[in-house]
mmCIF file of C-alpha atoms in Angstrom:
data_model
loop_
_atom_site.group_PDB
_atom_site.id
_atom_site.type_symbol
_atom_site.label_atom_id
_atom_site.label_comp_id
_atom_site.label_asym_id
_atom_site.label_seq_id
_atom_site.Cartn_x
_atom_site.Cartn_y
_atom_site.Cartn_z
ATOM 1 C CA MET A 893 -30.124 -35.278 31.654
ATOM 2 C CA ALA A 894 -29.373 -32.979 28.752
ATOM 3 C CA ALA A 895 -27.875 -34.689 25.749
ATOM 4 C CA PRO A 896 -24.164 -33.914 25.278
ATOM 5 C CA PRO A 897 -23.375 -31.541 22.431
ATOM 6 C CA PRO A 898 -22.580 -33.243 19.127
ATOM 7 C CA PRO A 899 -18.888 -33.585 18.313
ATOM 8 C CA PRO A 900 -17.465 -30.937 15.986
ATOM 9 C CA PRO A 901 -17.445 -31.869 12.312
ATOM 10 C CA ASP A 902 -14.440 -32.773 10.251
ATOM 11 C CA PRO A 903 -13.184 -30.328 7.624
ATOM 12 C CA GLN A 904 -14.996 -30.496 4.311
ATOM 13 C CA PHE A 905 -11.553 -30.820 2.757
ATOM 14 C CA VAL A 906 -7.906 -29.980 3.419
ATOM 15 C CA LEU A 907 -5.474 -28.204 1.098
ATOM 16 C CA ARG A 908 -1.828 -29.250 1.206
ATOM 17 C CA GLY A 909 1.146 -28.108 -0.813
ATOM 18 C CA THR A 910 2.188 -24.719 0.582
ATOM 19 C CA GLN A 911 5.374 -26.378 1.953
ATOM 20 C CA SER A 912 5.549 -23.759 4.695
ATOM 21 C CA ALA A 913 3.349 -22.167 7.367
ATOM 22 C CA VAL A 914 0.202 -20.403 6.141
ATOM 23 C CA HIS A 915 -0.073 -16.797 7.395
ATOM 24 C CA ALA A 916 -2.793 -15.217 5.224
ATOM 25 C CA LEU A 917 -6.075 -16.328 3.638
ATOM 26 C CA HIS A 918 -8.637 -14.568 1.453
ATOM 27 C CA PHE A 919 -11.628 -15.786 -0.553
ATOM 28 C CA CYS A 920 -12.520 -14.130 -3.848
ATOM 29 C CA GLY A 921 -14.988 -14.792 -6.683
ATOM 30 C CA GLY A 922 -14.054 -16.985 -9.587
ATOM 31 C CA ALA A 923 -12.586 -15.624 -12.813
ATOM 32 C CA GLN A 924 -14.177 -12.296 -13.698
ATOM 33 C CA GLY A 925 -16.383 -12.652 -10.608
ATOM 34 C CA GLN A 926 -18.102 -15.749 -11.969
ATOM 35 C CA GLY A 927 -18.031 -19.436 -11.240
ATOM 36 C CA CYS A 928 -16.637 -21.188 -8.189
ATOM 37 C CA PRO A 929 -14.855 -18.946 -5.683
ATOM 38 C CA LEU A 930 -11.099 -19.117 -5.300
ATOM 39 C CA LEU A 931 -9.117 -19.239 -2.075
ATOM 40 C CA LEU A 932 -5.850 -17.339 -1.852
ATOM 41 C CA SER A 933 -3.186 -18.263 0.695
ATOM 42 C CA GLY A 934 0.057 -16.533 1.675
ATOM 43 C CA SER A 935 2.948 -18.578 3.055
ATOM 44 C CA GLN A 936 6.016 -18.190 5.239
ATOM 45 C CA ARG A 937 8.177 -18.743 2.132
ATOM 46 C CA GLY A 938 6.719 -15.689 0.389
ATOM 47 C CA LEU A 939 4.443 -17.491 -2.055
ATOM 48 C CA VAL A 940 0.780 -16.814 -2.831
ATOM 49 C CA HIS A 941 -1.177 -19.922 -3.833
ATOM 50 C CA ILE A 942 -4.440 -19.513 -5.740
ATOM 51 C CA TRP A 943 -6.611 -22.553 -5.005
ATOM 52 C CA SER A 944 -9.571 -23.842 -6.989
ATOM 53 C CA LEU A 945 -12.223 -25.047 -4.554
ATOM 54 C CA GLN A 946 -13.587 -27.331 -7.273
ATOM 55 C CA THR A 947 -10.403 -29.242 -8.045
ATOM 56 C CA ARG A 948 -8.885 -28.470 -4.608
ATOM 57 C CA ARG A 949 -5.565 -27.784 -6.286
ATOM 58 C CA ALA A 950 -3.451 -24.685 -6.768
ATOM 59 C CA VAL A 951 -4.179 -23.145 -10.173
ATOM 60 C CA ALA A 952 -1.374 -20.594 -9.853
ATOM 61 C CA ILE A 953 1.531 -19.713 -7.550
ATOM 62 C CA LEU A 954 2.671 -16.087 -7.283
ATOM 63 C CA ASP A 955 6.227 -15.303 -6.209
ATOM 64 C CA GLY A 956 6.731 -11.602 -5.518
ATOM 65 C CA HIS A 957 8.108 -11.266 -2.001
ATOM 66 C CA ARG A 958 11.681 -12.598 -2.273
ATOM 67 C CA GLY A 959 11.052 -15.499 0.069
ATOM 68 C CA GLN A 960 9.705 -13.294 2.855
ATOM 69 C CA CYS A 961 6.475 -14.201 4.667
ATOM 70 C CA VAL A 962 3.180 -13.031 3.084
ATOM 71 C CA THR A 963 1.075 -11.513 5.886
ATOM 72 C CA TRP A 964 -2.008 -10.074 4.128
ATOM 73 C CA LEU A 965 -4.044 -10.716 0.974
ATOM 74 C CA GLN A 966 -6.935 -8.636 -0.378
ATOM 75 C CA THR A 967 -8.668 -8.437 -3.748
ATOM 76 C CA LEU A 968 -9.924 -5.116 -5.090
ATOM 77 C CA PRO A 969 -13.605 -4.548 -5.939
ATOM 78 C CA GLN A 970 -13.146 -5.121 -9.663
ATOM 79 C CA GLY A 971 -12.093 -8.668 -8.798
ATOM 80 C CA HIS A 972 -9.039 -9.256 -10.974
ATOM 81 C CA GLN A 973 -6.525 -7.235 -8.942
ATOM 82 C CA LEU A 974 -4.872 -8.611 -5.819
ATOM 83 C CA LEU A 975 -2.877 -6.943 -3.055
ATOM 84 C CA SER A 976 -0.256 -8.973 -1.193
ATOM 85 C CA GLN A 977 1.782 -7.667 1.746
ATOM 86 C CA GLY A 978 5.065 -9.290 2.738
ATOM 87 C CA ARG A 979 7.745 -9.033 5.376
ATOM 88 C CA ASP A 980 10.053 -7.804 2.596
ATOM 89 C CA LEU A 981 8.548 -4.314 3.230
ATOM 90 C CA LYS A 982 6.622 -4.476 -0.013
ATOM 91 C CA LEU A 983 2.950 -4.408 -0.901
ATOM 92 C CA CYS A 984 2.417 -5.821 -4.410
ATOM 93 C CA LEU A 985 -0.503 -5.143 -6.744
ATOM 94 C CA TRP A 986 -1.112 -8.110 -9.054
ATOM 95 C CA ASP A 987 -3.131 -8.261 -12.263
ATOM 96 C CA LEU A 988 -4.890 -11.638 -12.378
ATOM 97 C CA ALA A 989 -7.191 -10.923 -15.347
ATOM 98 C CA GLU A 990 -7.314 -13.535 -18.103
ATOM 99 C CA GLY A 991 -4.888 -15.825 -16.311
ATOM 100 C CA ARG A 992 -2.169 -13.192 -15.865
ATOM 101 C CA ASN A 993 -0.138 -13.176 -12.668
ATOM 102 C CA THR A 994 2.128 -10.169 -12.956
ATOM 103 C CA VAL A 995 3.030 -7.470 -10.432
ATOM 104 C CA VAL A 996 1.837 -4.201 -11.991
ATOM 105 C CA ASP A 997 2.734 -1.903 -9.082
ATOM 106 C CA SER A 998 4.130 -1.956 -5.567
ATOM 107 C CA VAL A 999 4.244 0.210 -2.451
ATOM 108 C CA HIS A 1000 7.334 0.325 -0.254
ATOM 109 C CA LEU A 1001 6.397 -0.048 3.413
ATOM 110 C CA GLU A 1002 8.239 1.724 6.202
ATOM 111 C CA SER A 1003 7.451 -0.666 9.058
ATOM 112 C CA VAL A 1004 8.873 -4.118 9.770
ATOM 113 C CA GLY A 1005 6.041 -4.929 12.204
ATOM 114 C CA PHE A 1006 3.352 -7.572 11.865
ATOM 115 C CA CYS A 1007 0.530 -5.101 11.152
ATOM 116 C CA ARG A 1008 -1.564 -5.958 8.089
ATOM 117 C CA GLY A 1009 -2.898 -3.233 5.813
ATOM 118 C CA SER A 1010 -6.531 -2.369 5.181
ATOM 119 C CA ILE A 1011 -8.407 -0.898 2.215
ATOM 120 C CA LEU A 1012 -11.580 1.104 1.725
ATOM 121 C CA ALA A 1013 -12.993 0.961 -1.789
ATOM 122 C CA GLY A 1014 -14.287 4.358 -2.880
ATOM 123 C CA GLY A 1015 -15.129 3.437 -6.455
ATOM 124 C CA GLN A 1016 -14.073 1.123 -9.234
ATOM 125 C CA GLN A 1017 -10.858 2.998 -9.906
ATOM 126 C CA HIS A 1018 -9.855 4.647 -6.623
ATOM 127 C CA TRP A 1019 -9.419 3.252 -3.133
ATOM 128 C CA THR A 1020 -7.864 4.197 0.191
ATOM 129 C CA LEU A 1021 -5.065 2.177 1.766
ATOM 130 C CA ALA A 1022 -3.962 2.180 5.417
ATOM 131 C CA VAL A 1023 -0.544 0.721 6.295
ATOM 132 C CA PRO A 1024 1.821 1.078 9.265
ATOM 133 C CA GLY A 1025 3.862 4.256 8.904
ATOM 134 C CA ARG A 1026 7.508 5.264 9.233
ATOM 135 C CA GLY A 1027 7.274 6.183 12.907
ATOM 136 C CA SER A 1028 6.729 3.156 15.130
ATOM 137 C CA ASP A 1029 3.338 4.477 16.317
ATOM 138 C CA GLU A 1030 2.165 5.933 12.987
ATOM 139 C CA VAL A 1031 -0.360 4.836 10.357
ATOM 140 C CA GLN A 1032 0.056 6.016 6.768
ATOM 141 C CA ILE A 1033 -3.047 6.693 4.651
ATOM 142 C CA LEU A 1034 -2.564 6.576 0.858
ATOM 143 C CA GLU A 1035 -4.875 7.299 -2.057
ATOM 144 C CA MET A 1036 -4.542 4.464 -4.543
ATOM 145 C CA PRO A 1037 -3.552 3.626 -7.202
ATOM 146 C CA SER A 1038 -1.743 6.998 -7.407
ATOM 147 C CA LYS A 1039 0.091 6.279 -4.094
ATOM 148 C CA THR A 1040 -0.636 9.878 -3.051
ATOM 149 C CA SER A 1041 -0.145 10.399 0.672
ATOM 150 C CA VAL A 1042 -3.408 11.544 2.273
ATOM 151 C CA CYS A 1043 -2.097 11.902 5.814
ATOM 152 C CA THR A 1044 -0.110 10.306 8.616
ATOM 153 C CA LEU A 1045 -2.056 9.412 11.749
ATOM 154 C CA LYS A 1046 0.150 9.947 14.795
ATOM 155 C CA PRO A 1047 -1.201 9.545 18.334
ATOM 156 C CA GLU A 1048 -1.493 12.635 20.501
ATOM 157 C CA ALA A 1049 1.614 13.528 22.478
ATOM 158 C CA ASP A 1050 0.387 12.234 25.831
ATOM 159 C CA ALA A 1051 -0.837 8.906 24.425
ATOM 160 C CA LYS A 1052 1.753 6.178 24.099
ATOM 161 C CA PRO A 1053 -0.108 3.253 22.536
ATOM 162 C CA GLY A 1054 2.976 1.736 20.910
ATOM 163 C CA MET A 1055 2.907 0.173 17.457
ATOM 164 C CA PRO A 1056 -0.303 -0.298 15.486
ATOM 165 C CA MET A 1057 -0.959 -4.035 15.339
ATOM 166 C CA CYS A 1058 -4.300 -4.257 13.459
ATOM 167 C CA LEU A 1059 -6.044 -1.848 11.072
ATOM 168 C CA GLU A 1060 -9.642 -1.711 9.810
ATOM 169 C CA LEU A 1061 -10.748 1.068 7.443
ATOM 170 C CA TRP A 1062 -14.509 1.547 7.170
ATOM 171 C CA GLN A 1063 -17.205 4.080 6.460
ATOM 172 C CA ALA A 1064 -20.566 4.640 8.142
ATOM 173 C CA ASN A 1065 -23.532 4.271 5.798
ATOM 174 C CA SER A 1066 -24.649 7.817 6.553
ATOM 175 C CA SER A 1067 -21.260 9.399 5.845
ATOM 176 C CA SER A 1068 -18.581 9.604 3.189
ATOM 177 C CA ARG A 1069 -15.846 10.214 5.781
ATOM 178 C CA PRO A 1070 -13.381 7.357 6.124
ATOM 179 C CA LEU A 1071 -12.820 6.042 9.636
ATOM 180 C CA LEU A 1072 -10.042 3.794 10.905
ATOM 181 C CA LEU A 1073 -10.085 1.356 13.793
ATOM 182 C CA ALA A 1074 -6.585 0.577 15.023
ATOM 183 C CA GLY A 1075 -5.529 -1.975 17.629
ATOM 184 C CA TYR A 1076 -2.284 -1.069 19.369
ATOM 185 C CA GLU A 1077 0.639 -2.626 21.191
ATOM 186 C CA ASP A 1078 -0.638 -1.411 24.590
ATOM 187 C CA GLY A 1079 -3.896 -3.355 24.144
ATOM 188 C CA SER A 1080 -6.043 -0.350 23.256
ATOM 189 C CA VAL A 1081 -8.355 0.139 20.276
ATOM 190 C CA ALA A 1082 -8.706 3.638 18.810
ATOM 191 C CA LEU A 1083 -11.165 5.126 16.337
ATOM 192 C CA TRP A 1084 -9.605 7.690 13.988
ATOM 193 C CA ASP A 1085 -11.404 10.260 11.852
ATOM 194 C CA VAL A 1086 -9.089 10.136 8.844
ATOM 195 C CA SER A 1087 -10.256 13.466 7.384
ATOM 196 C CA GLU A 1088 -9.698 15.280 10.683
ATOM 197 C CA ARG A 1089 -6.552 13.279 11.476
ATOM 198 C CA LYS A 1090 -7.686 12.897 15.068
ATOM 199 C CA VAL A 1091 -8.653 10.153 17.493
ATOM 200 C CA CYS A 1092 -12.392 10.223 18.190
ATOM 201 C CA SER A 1093 -12.092 7.767 21.056
ATOM 202 C CA ARG A 1094 -9.822 5.135 22.530
ATOM 203 C CA VAL A 1095 -10.639 2.232 24.823
ATOM 204 C CA ALA A 1096 -8.418 -0.176 26.777
ATOM 205 C CA CYS A 1097 -9.416 -3.685 25.681
ATOM 206 C CA HIS A 1098 -6.435 -5.860 26.632
ATOM 207 C CA THR A 1099 -3.281 -5.793 28.740
ATOM 208 C CA GLU A 1100 -1.321 -7.355 25.864
ATOM 209 C CA PRO A 1101 -0.912 -6.170 22.236
ATOM 210 C CA VAL A 1102 -4.027 -6.488 20.063
ATOM 211 C CA THR A 1103 -3.297 -9.360 17.666
ATOM 212 C CA GLY A 1104 -6.620 -9.505 15.810
ATOM 213 C CA LEU A 1105 -9.795 -7.485 15.434
ATOM 214 C CA ASP A 1106 -12.887 -7.305 13.259
ATOM 215 C CA PHE A 1107 -15.742 -4.793 13.157
ATOM 216 C CA ASP A 1108 -19.410 -5.115 12.261
ATOM 217 C CA SER A 1109 -20.402 -1.696 10.933
ATOM 218 C CA GLN A 1110 -24.077 -2.718 10.739
ATOM 219 C CA LYS A 1111 -24.238 -3.342 14.472
ATOM 220 C CA ALA A 1112 -21.490 -0.785 15.354
ATOM 221 C CA ARG A 1113 -19.824 -3.557 17.329
ATOM 222 C CA GLY A 1114 -16.386 -5.110 17.179
ATOM 223 C CA VAL A 1115 -14.283 -7.848 18.717
ATOM 224 C CA SER A 1116 -10.562 -8.138 19.428
ATOM 225 C CA GLY A 1117 -8.078 -10.667 20.754
ATOM 226 C CA SER A 1118 -4.544 -10.685 22.135
ATOM 227 C CA ALA A 1119 -2.098 -13.026 23.900
ATOM 228 C CA GLU A 1120 -4.555 -13.147 26.814
ATOM 229 C CA LYS A 1121 -7.185 -15.785 27.555
ATOM 230 C CA ALA A 1122 -10.054 -13.456 26.600
ATOM 231 C CA LEU A 1123 -11.826 -11.806 23.692
ATOM 232 C CA ALA A 1124 -13.032 -8.222 24.146
ATOM 233 C CA VAL A 1125 -16.329 -7.132 22.598
ATOM 234 C CA TRP A 1126 -16.752 -3.388 22.188
ATOM 235 C CA SER A 1127 -19.274 -1.023 20.664
ATOM 236 C CA LEU A 1128 -19.388 2.402 19.088
ATOM 237 C CA ASP A 1129 -22.141 4.842 20.007
ATOM 238 C CA GLU A 1130 -23.607 7.666 17.912
ATOM 239 C CA GLN A 1131 -21.093 10.107 19.420
ATOM 240 C CA GLN A 1132 -18.299 7.889 18.068
ATOM 241 C CA ALA A 1133 -17.267 6.806 21.546
ATOM 242 C CA LEU A 1134 -15.872 3.296 21.958
ATOM 243 C CA GLN A 1135 -16.760 1.260 25.022
ATOM 244 C CA VAL A 1136 -16.051 -2.311 26.089
ATOM 245 C CA CYS A 1137 -19.374 -4.120 26.481
ATOM 246 C CA GLY A 1138 -18.039 -7.499 27.536
ATOM 247 C CA THR A 1139 -15.206 -9.983 27.601
ATOM 248 C CA HIS A 1140 -15.341 -13.672 26.785
ATOM 249 C CA LYS A 1141 -12.945 -15.995 28.580
ATOM 250 C CA LEU A 1142 -11.014 -18.516 26.492
ATOM 251 C CA THR A 1143 -9.711 -21.906 27.536
ATOM 252 C CA ASN A 1144 -6.182 -21.143 26.338
ATOM 253 C CA PRO A 1145 -4.315 -17.887 25.669
ATOM 254 C CA GLY A 1146 -3.420 -16.413 22.294
ATOM 255 C CA ILE A 1147 -5.436 -15.250 19.295
ATOM 256 C CA SER A 1148 -3.824 -14.733 15.868
ATOM 257 C CA ASP A 1149 -6.844 -13.647 13.826
ATOM 258 C CA ILE A 1150 -10.589 -12.967 14.127
ATOM 259 C CA LYS A 1151 -13.226 -12.813 11.392
ATOM 260 C CA ILE A 1152 -16.965 -12.114 11.514
ATOM 261 C CA ARG A 1153 -18.894 -13.975 8.808
ATOM 262 C CA PRO A 1154 -20.366 -11.680 6.098
ATOM 263 C CA ASP A 1155 -23.923 -12.409 7.280
ATOM 264 C CA HIS A 1156 -23.009 -11.184 10.809
ATOM 265 C CA LYS A 1157 -24.259 -14.418 12.409
ATOM 266 C CA ILE A 1158 -21.060 -16.122 13.631
ATOM 267 C CA LEU A 1159 -17.382 -15.354 14.105
ATOM 268 C CA ALA A 1160 -14.244 -17.497 14.107
ATOM 269 C CA THR A 1161 -10.929 -17.109 15.917
ATOM 270 C CA ALA A 1162 -7.503 -18.522 15.034
ATOM 271 C CA GLY A 1163 -5.784 -19.765 18.192
ATOM 272 C CA TRP A 1164 -2.221 -20.298 19.296
ATOM 273 C CA ASP A 1165 -3.555 -23.520 20.900
ATOM 274 C CA HIS A 1166 -4.061 -25.098 17.408
ATOM 275 C CA ARG A 1167 -7.836 -24.531 17.659
ATOM 276 C CA VAL A 1168 -10.388 -22.625 15.617
ATOM 277 C CA ARG A 1169 -13.225 -21.437 17.845
ATOM 278 C CA VAL A 1170 -16.638 -20.470 16.491
ATOM 279 C CA PHE A 1171 -19.032 -18.173 18.365
ATOM 280 C CA HIS A 1172 -22.522 -16.795 17.865
ATOM 281 C CA TRP A 1173 -21.826 -13.130 17.138
ATOM 282 C CA ARG A 1174 -24.830 -11.570 18.888
ATOM 283 C CA THR A 1175 -24.575 -13.560 22.119
ATOM 284 C CA MET A 1176 -20.907 -14.729 22.007
ATOM 285 C CA LYS A 1177 -22.166 -18.221 22.857
ATOM 286 C CA PRO A 1178 -19.462 -20.783 21.964
ATOM 287 C CA LEU A 1179 -20.685 -22.973 19.115
ATOM 288 C CA ALA A 1180 -17.755 -25.194 18.123
ATOM 289 C CA VAL A 1181 -14.086 -25.907 18.772
ATOM 290 C CA LEU A 1182 -12.393 -27.164 15.619
ATOM 291 C CA ALA A 1183 -9.402 -29.232 16.737
ATOM 292 C CA PHE A 1184 -7.932 -30.357 13.413
ATOM 293 C CA HIS A 1185 -4.568 -28.570 13.211
ATOM 294 C CA SER A 1186 -1.374 -29.761 14.899
ATOM 295 C CA ALA A 1187 0.229 -26.314 15.328
ATOM 296 C CA SER A 1188 -0.806 -22.682 15.830
ATOM 297 C CA VAL A 1189 -3.600 -21.430 13.582
ATOM 298 C CA HIS A 1190 -2.411 -18.158 12.039
ATOM 299 C CA CYS A 1191 -5.417 -17.003 10.003
ATOM 300 C CA VAL A 1192 -9.096 -17.556 9.255
ATOM 301 C CA ALA A 1193 -11.309 -16.328 6.414
ATOM 302 C CA PHE A 1194 -14.979 -16.597 5.425
ATOM 303 C CA ALA A 1195 -16.313 -16.867 1.877
ATOM 304 C CA ALA A 1196 -19.449 -15.012 0.811
ATOM 305 C CA ASP A 1197 -21.336 -18.334 0.867
ATOM 306 C CA GLY A 1198 -20.243 -19.017 4.456
ATOM 307 C CA LEU A 1199 -17.354 -21.443 3.935
ATOM 308 C CA LEU A 1200 -14.659 -21.072 6.592
ATOM 309 C CA ALA A 1201 -10.948 -21.578 5.916
ATOM 310 C CA ALA A 1202 -8.151 -21.786 8.477
ATOM 311 C CA GLY A 1203 -4.416 -21.676 7.816
ATOM 312 C CA SER A 1204 -1.821 -23.060 10.198
ATOM 313 C CA LYS A 1205 1.840 -23.325 11.019
ATOM 314 C CA ASP A 1206 1.385 -27.039 10.218
ATOM 315 C CA GLN A 1207 1.361 -26.066 6.480
ATOM 316 C CA ARG A 1208 -2.258 -27.138 5.992
ATOM 317 C CA ILE A 1209 -5.434 -25.203 5.134
ATOM 318 C CA SER A 1210 -8.669 -26.654 6.474
ATOM 319 C CA VAL A 1211 -11.979 -25.707 4.822
ATOM 320 C CA TRP A 1212 -15.209 -26.080 6.806
ATOM 321 C CA SER A 1213 -18.934 -25.843 6.115
ATOM 322 C CA LEU A 1214 -20.555 -24.786 9.405
ATOM 323 C CA TYR A 1215 -23.984 -23.442 10.307
ATOM 324 C CA PRO A 1216 -25.192 -22.849 6.735
ATOM 325 C CA ARG A 1217 -26.421 -19.369 5.961
ATOM 326 C CA THR A 1218 -30.205 -19.089 6.082
#
């Protein structure tokens, strides 16, 4: 008889103190890109906590969203600037250099949906931002930090994908043209050529709205989840055509977030069933079910060194060390 699989590990540690549900997580380097990495969390109450992974305490709390839920966090390439998106229809740019925590700029958002933004770093000073647009099915592309409108991506007249739910800006290594993957309310994923303002391809992945997606540009392969009991794995060929290459059945329905680890070896999903599930990215073999949280898991994030964090409606953040990078 084969030996039963070992039980899943316990979290390396747990962060408490957000005092409300955790909806966004993001790892970044330590101060000035040095030292121990920091973990940023965004809460239902509109606060951003900056956690030291050494002391396992919050070193700063940012309050810029008038008590409205923080849905997305992202640091810029230079390391000391942070973007936070809230349900108050505002995207804040924070300056965190030398211990500062001030909002230095903001972008007014047109959409009240749940769609998180995405950035593509062009250089140290300039970057491209994708956010849901004014029309319910539109995506707005801005040049930052000037906030200059590049274009509005609106689906073709005969396509009715509904609202954009997930956005992922990226760029092929062989090209300088920005591309956008968008998951929509109708369960489809579309690839946009931002410069041409056109859809290169669209594929039906789910029968429910896409609630999470991530893309591996090295392997030209992505994964998405929805309210269904399945993950969809899809690929992009050299003609920029998307195709579903497989689905993976889940025990319980509902995915809030999906992240592929930076080394492209494993991925993690945040489940409505209180579970974090870990898969081998190449084969989609299930590796672990992390059953620590007592309510829906809203978000997951990987650090550059492979640490995994999960944030939940139960107001806790679990941090895990799984399958060390080799």
